[in-house]
Amino acid sequence: MTVYESDLPGVGKKHEVELDGGERLVIVTHNTGRREVFLRPDPDSDSEKLFELSDQLARQVGTLLEGAYFQPVRTEEIETRLGYDTVLNWVEVGEDSPIAGKTLAESDFRNETGASVIAVERGEEVFASPGGDTRIEAGDTLVVIGGKDACEEFEAYVEDA
């Protein structure tokens, strides 16, 4: 997937996403937060406005599209970019992971990698804002926030700890 980004002085930003078949989805994010979504059939044609969303509604729809509420097929890696270098990542603890059976405090993730565990998913349960005494089990999915490099170090730490 190719995404083109450009500044629109006095308006906001424009992102163009290349779709299969040469079409482009054009998203204009206004400085006010309002989003306009257009479809451009080909690079030489005019765009057709599909719809417009308020900032809050765009964020809610984006969360749905991202799969935060339902993921029909578990992908190998899930990563959400929150800002320039801040990401939200989901890391599964494998059966052979040496951190399985340790508490978050014993694992010392934050000091070792700079990333923070903000939730632990265990089956149908989610432990939001887990304390240091939360025990990590094989099969848990750890929801991690931090810089991209910190999250990559975290993932390697979970595998190599």
PDB file of C-alpha atoms in Angstrom:
ATOM      1  CA  MET A   1       0.000   0.000   0.000  1.00  0.00           C
ATOM      2  CA  THR A   2       1.316   3.423  -0.916  1.00  0.00           C
ATOM      3  CA  VAL A   3       0.196   6.532   0.973  1.00  0.00           C
ATOM      4  CA  TYR A   4       1.000  10.036  -0.203  1.00  0.00           C
ATOM      5  CA  GLU A   5       0.875  12.899   2.289  1.00  0.00           C
ATOM      6  CA  SER A   6       0.843  16.604   1.567  1.00  0.00           C
ATOM      7  CA  ASP A   7       0.268  19.773   3.559  1.00  0.00           C
ATOM      8  CA  LEU A   8      -2.656  22.006   2.681  1.00  0.00           C
ATOM      9  CA  PRO A   9      -1.649  25.406   4.091  1.00  0.00           C
ATOM     10  CA  GLY A  10      -4.498  27.005   6.002  1.00  0.00           C
ATOM     11  CA  VAL A  11      -6.601  23.829   5.617  1.00  0.00           C
ATOM     12  CA  GLY A  12      -4.751  20.831   7.096  1.00  0.00           C
ATOM     13  CA  LYS A  13      -3.319  17.666   5.512  1.00  0.00           C
ATOM     14  CA  LYS A  14      -4.199  15.468   2.571  1.00  0.00           C
ATOM     15  CA  HIS A  15      -3.514  11.737   2.400  1.00  0.00           C
ATOM     16  CA  GLU A  16      -3.947   9.710  -0.776  1.00  0.00           C
ATOM     17  CA  VAL A  17      -4.065   5.924  -0.567  1.00  0.00           C
ATOM     18  CA  GLU A  18      -3.498   3.889  -3.725  1.00  0.00           C
ATOM     19  CA  LEU A  19      -6.179   1.224  -4.082  1.00  0.00           C
ATOM     20  CA  ASP A  20      -6.164  -1.873  -6.258  1.00  0.00           C
ATOM     21  CA  GLY A  21      -6.953  -0.972  -9.847  1.00  0.00           C
ATOM     22  CA  GLY A  22      -5.311   2.465  -9.786  1.00  0.00           C
ATOM     23  CA  GLU A  23      -8.018   4.308  -7.844  1.00  0.00           C
ATOM     24  CA  ARG A  24      -7.047   6.576  -4.956  1.00  0.00           C
ATOM     25  CA  LEU A  25      -8.858   7.227  -1.708  1.00  0.00           C
ATOM     26  CA  VAL A  26      -8.251  10.858  -0.749  1.00  0.00           C
ATOM     27  CA  ILE A  27      -8.677  11.936   2.877  1.00  0.00           C
ATOM     28  CA  VAL A  28      -8.508  15.626   3.744  1.00  0.00           C
ATOM     29  CA  THR A  29      -8.062  16.300   7.464  1.00  0.00           C
ATOM     30  CA  HIS A  30      -8.938  19.898   8.256  1.00  0.00           C
ATOM     31  CA  ASN A  31      -7.230  21.805  11.066  1.00  0.00           C
ATOM     32  CA  THR A  32     -10.611  21.698  12.852  1.00  0.00           C
ATOM     33  CA  GLY A  33     -10.519  17.873  12.832  1.00  0.00           C
ATOM     34  CA  ARG A  34     -13.241  17.469  10.208  1.00  0.00           C
ATOM     35  CA  ARG A  35     -12.449  14.828   7.560  1.00  0.00           C
ATOM     36  CA  GLU A  36     -13.584  14.719   3.956  1.00  0.00           C
ATOM     37  CA  VAL A  37     -13.224  11.471   2.017  1.00  0.00           C
ATOM     38  CA  PHE A  38     -13.008  11.456  -1.775  1.00  0.00           C
ATOM     39  CA  LEU A  39     -12.525   8.808  -4.447  1.00  0.00           C
ATOM     40  CA  ARG A  40     -10.319   9.562  -7.441  1.00  0.00           C
ATOM     41  CA  PRO A  41     -10.885   6.934 -10.179  1.00  0.00           C
ATOM     42  CA  ASP A  42      -7.511   7.670 -11.775  1.00  0.00           C
ATOM     43  CA  PRO A  43      -4.690  10.225 -11.292  1.00  0.00           C
ATOM     44  CA  ASP A  44      -5.925  12.431 -14.143  1.00  0.00           C
ATOM     45  CA  SER A  45      -9.577  12.709 -13.082  1.00  0.00           C
ATOM     46  CA  ASP A  46     -11.384  14.837 -10.544  1.00  0.00           C
ATOM     47  CA  SER A  47     -12.208  13.428  -7.137  1.00  0.00           C
ATOM     48  CA  GLU A  48     -15.776  12.584  -6.118  1.00  0.00           C
ATOM     49  CA  LYS A  49     -16.665  13.419  -2.516  1.00  0.00           C
ATOM     50  CA  LEU A  50     -17.952  10.283  -0.780  1.00  0.00           C
ATOM     51  CA  PHE A  51     -18.673  11.608   2.726  1.00  0.00           C
ATOM     52  CA  GLU A  52     -17.615  13.925   5.523  1.00  0.00           C
ATOM     53  CA  LEU A  53     -17.034  13.115   9.211  1.00  0.00           C
ATOM     54  CA  SER A  54     -16.573  15.146  12.369  1.00  0.00           C
ATOM     55  CA  ASP A  55     -13.332  14.634  14.295  1.00  0.00           C
ATOM     56  CA  GLN A  56     -14.976  12.449  16.952  1.00  0.00           C
ATOM     57  CA  LEU A  57     -16.884  10.323  14.441  1.00  0.00           C
ATOM     58  CA  ALA A  58     -13.774   9.907  12.256  1.00  0.00           C
ATOM     59  CA  ARG A  59     -11.847   8.609  15.264  1.00  0.00           C
ATOM     60  CA  GLN A  60     -14.643   6.177  16.153  1.00  0.00           C
ATOM     61  CA  VAL A  61     -14.887   4.893  12.567  1.00  0.00           C
ATOM     62  CA  GLY A  62     -11.088   4.631  12.406  1.00  0.00           C
ATOM     63  CA  THR A  63     -11.079   2.508  15.550  1.00  0.00           C
ATOM     64  CA  LEU A  64     -13.669   0.215  13.995  1.00  0.00           C
ATOM     65  CA  LEU A  65     -11.731  -0.063  10.740  1.00  0.00           C
ATOM     66  CA  GLU A  66      -8.532  -0.746  12.656  1.00  0.00           C
ATOM     67  CA  GLY A  67     -10.132  -3.758  14.297  1.00  0.00           C
ATOM     68  CA  ALA A  68     -10.041  -2.557  17.893  1.00  0.00           C
ATOM     69  CA  TYR A  69     -13.469  -4.066  18.627  1.00  0.00           C
ATOM     70  CA  PHE A  70     -13.344  -7.127  16.405  1.00  0.00           C
ATOM     71  CA  GLN A  71     -10.629  -8.800  14.392  1.00  0.00           C
ATOM     72  CA  PRO A  72     -12.043 -11.584  12.263  1.00  0.00           C
ATOM     73  CA  VAL A  73      -8.596 -13.004  11.515  1.00  0.00           C
ATOM     74  CA  ARG A  74      -5.696 -12.612  13.923  1.00  0.00           C
ATOM     75  CA  THR A  75      -2.818 -11.035  12.032  1.00  0.00           C
ATOM     76  CA  GLU A  76       0.823 -11.720  12.738  1.00  0.00           C
ATOM     77  CA  GLU A  77       1.521  -8.214  13.969  1.00  0.00           C
ATOM     78  CA  ILE A  78      -0.815  -5.476  15.049  1.00  0.00           C
ATOM     79  CA  GLU A  79       0.548  -1.972  15.429  1.00  0.00           C
ATOM     80  CA  THR A  80      -1.239   1.327  15.760  1.00  0.00           C
ATOM     81  CA  ARG A  81       0.671   4.561  15.170  1.00  0.00           C
ATOM     82  CA  LEU A  82      -0.490   7.234  17.633  1.00  0.00           C
ATOM     83  CA  GLY A  83       1.908   9.972  16.661  1.00  0.00           C
ATOM     84  CA  TYR A  84       5.154  10.491  14.840  1.00  0.00           C
ATOM     85  CA  ASP A  85       7.063   7.849  16.827  1.00  0.00           C
ATOM     86  CA  THR A  86       4.530   6.563  19.345  1.00  0.00           C
ATOM     87  CA  VAL A  87       2.932   3.203  18.662  1.00  0.00           C
ATOM     88  CA  LEU A  88       0.484   0.894  20.348  1.00  0.00           C
ATOM     89  CA  ASN A  89       1.422  -2.748  19.809  1.00  0.00           C
ATOM     90  CA  TRP A  90       0.021  -6.166  20.715  1.00  0.00           C
ATOM     91  CA  VAL A  91       2.623  -8.811  21.636  1.00  0.00           C
ATOM     92  CA  GLU A  92       1.704 -12.428  22.327  1.00  0.00           C
ATOM     93  CA  VAL A  93       3.616 -14.343  25.005  1.00  0.00           C
ATOM     94  CA  GLY A  94       4.599 -17.688  23.511  1.00  0.00           C
ATOM     95  CA  GLU A  95       4.560 -21.073  25.226  1.00  0.00           C
ATOM     96  CA  ASP A  96       8.377 -21.079  25.459  1.00  0.00           C
ATOM     97  CA  SER A  97       8.779 -17.437  26.481  1.00  0.00           C
ATOM     98  CA  PRO A  98      11.029 -17.142  29.511  1.00  0.00           C
ATOM     99  CA  ILE A  99       8.850 -14.329  30.904  1.00  0.00           C
ATOM    100  CA  ALA A 100       5.784 -16.588  31.243  1.00  0.00           C
ATOM    101  CA  GLY A 101       5.051 -17.034  34.932  1.00  0.00           C
ATOM    102  CA  LYS A 102       6.752 -13.773  35.963  1.00  0.00           C
ATOM    103  CA  THR A 103       5.001 -10.649  37.197  1.00  0.00           C
ATOM    104  CA  LEU A 104       5.284  -7.388  35.285  1.00  0.00           C
ATOM    105  CA  ALA A 105       7.536  -6.057  38.052  1.00  0.00           C
ATOM    106  CA  GLU A 106       9.839  -9.090  37.858  1.00  0.00           C
ATOM    107  CA  SER A 107      10.024  -8.722  34.083  1.00  0.00           C
ATOM    108  CA  ASP A 108      11.096  -5.060  34.414  1.00  0.00           C
ATOM    109  CA  PHE A 109       9.962  -4.210  30.852  1.00  0.00           C
ATOM    110  CA  ARG A 110       9.851  -0.448  31.218  1.00  0.00           C
ATOM    111  CA  ASN A 111      13.433  -0.134  32.483  1.00  0.00           C
ATOM    112  CA  GLU A 112      14.779  -2.630  29.945  1.00  0.00           C
ATOM    113  CA  THR A 113      13.016  -1.329  26.825  1.00  0.00           C
ATOM    114  CA  GLY A 114      11.273   1.985  27.552  1.00  0.00           C
ATOM    115  CA  ALA A 115       7.892   0.529  26.543  1.00  0.00           C
ATOM    116  CA  SER A 116       4.971   0.191  28.960  1.00  0.00           C
ATOM    117  CA  VAL A 117       2.375  -2.567  29.266  1.00  0.00           C
ATOM    118  CA  ILE A 118      -1.043  -0.876  29.428  1.00  0.00           C
ATOM    119  CA  ALA A 119      -3.231  -3.989  29.288  1.00  0.00           C
ATOM    120  CA  VAL A 120      -3.060  -7.767  29.406  1.00  0.00           C
ATOM    121  CA  GLU A 121      -5.514  -9.792  27.313  1.00  0.00           C
ATOM    122  CA  ARG A 122      -6.085 -13.317  28.615  1.00  0.00           C
ATOM    123  CA  GLY A 123      -8.755 -15.214  26.729  1.00  0.00           C
ATOM    124  CA  GLU A 124     -11.947 -13.165  27.060  1.00  0.00           C
ATOM    125  CA  GLU A 125     -10.577 -11.117  29.999  1.00  0.00           C
ATOM    126  CA  VAL A 126      -8.744  -7.826  29.706  1.00  0.00           C
ATOM    127  CA  PHE A 127      -6.739  -6.427  32.605  1.00  0.00           C
ATOM    128  CA  ALA A 128      -6.483  -2.692  31.906  1.00  0.00           C
ATOM    129  CA  SER A 129      -3.727  -0.706  33.628  1.00  0.00           C
ATOM    130  CA  PRO A 130      -2.185  -3.814  35.184  1.00  0.00           C
ATOM    131  CA  GLY A 131      -0.107  -3.429  38.336  1.00  0.00           C
ATOM    132  CA  GLY A 132       3.379  -4.754  38.850  1.00  0.00           C
ATOM    133  CA  ASP A 133       1.962  -7.814  40.633  1.00  0.00           C
ATOM    134  CA  THR A 134       0.084  -8.945  37.486  1.00  0.00           C
ATOM    135  CA  ARG A 135       1.442 -12.367  36.506  1.00  0.00           C
ATOM    136  CA  ILE A 136       2.111 -12.998  32.803  1.00  0.00           C
ATOM    137  CA  GLU A 137       0.988 -16.337  31.414  1.00  0.00           C
ATOM    138  CA  ALA A 138       1.830 -18.116  28.160  1.00  0.00           C
ATOM    139  CA  GLY A 139      -0.851 -17.186  25.638  1.00  0.00           C
ATOM    140  CA  ASP A 140      -1.390 -13.710  27.103  1.00  0.00           C
ATOM    141  CA  THR A 141      -1.381 -10.790  24.706  1.00  0.00           C
ATOM    142  CA  LEU A 142       0.350  -7.731  26.124  1.00  0.00           C
ATOM    143  CA  VAL A 143      -0.814  -4.326  24.892  1.00  0.00           C
ATOM    144  CA  VAL A 144       2.260  -2.104  24.815  1.00  0.00           C
ATOM    145  CA  ILE A 145       2.774   1.621  24.220  1.00  0.00           C
ATOM    146  CA  GLY A 146       6.023   3.424  23.498  1.00  0.00           C
ATOM    147  CA  GLY A 147       8.329   4.628  20.783  1.00  0.00           C
ATOM    148  CA  LYS A 148       8.597   2.373  17.730  1.00  0.00           C
ATOM    149  CA  ASP A 149      12.140   1.295  18.688  1.00  0.00           C
ATOM    150  CA  ALA A 150      11.091   0.675  22.306  1.00  0.00           C
ATOM    151  CA  CYS A 151       8.192  -1.523  21.166  1.00  0.00           C
ATOM    152  CA  GLU A 152      10.494  -3.487  18.863  1.00  0.00           C
ATOM    153  CA  GLU A 153      12.949  -3.960  21.752  1.00  0.00           C
ATOM    154  CA  PHE A 154      10.031  -5.024  23.943  1.00  0.00           C
ATOM    155  CA  GLU A 155       8.974  -7.684  21.438  1.00  0.00           C
ATOM    156  CA  ALA A 156      12.536  -9.015  21.231  1.00  0.00           C
ATOM    157  CA  TYR A 157      12.776  -8.933  25.045  1.00  0.00           C
ATOM    158  CA  VAL A 158       9.592 -11.023  25.362  1.00  0.00           C
ATOM    159  CA  GLU A 159      11.031 -13.579  22.939  1.00  0.00           C
ATOM    160  CA  ASP A 160      14.633 -13.542  24.283  1.00  0.00           C
ATOM    161  CA  ALA A 161      14.263 -12.585  27.948  1.00  0.00           C
TER     162      ALA A 161
END
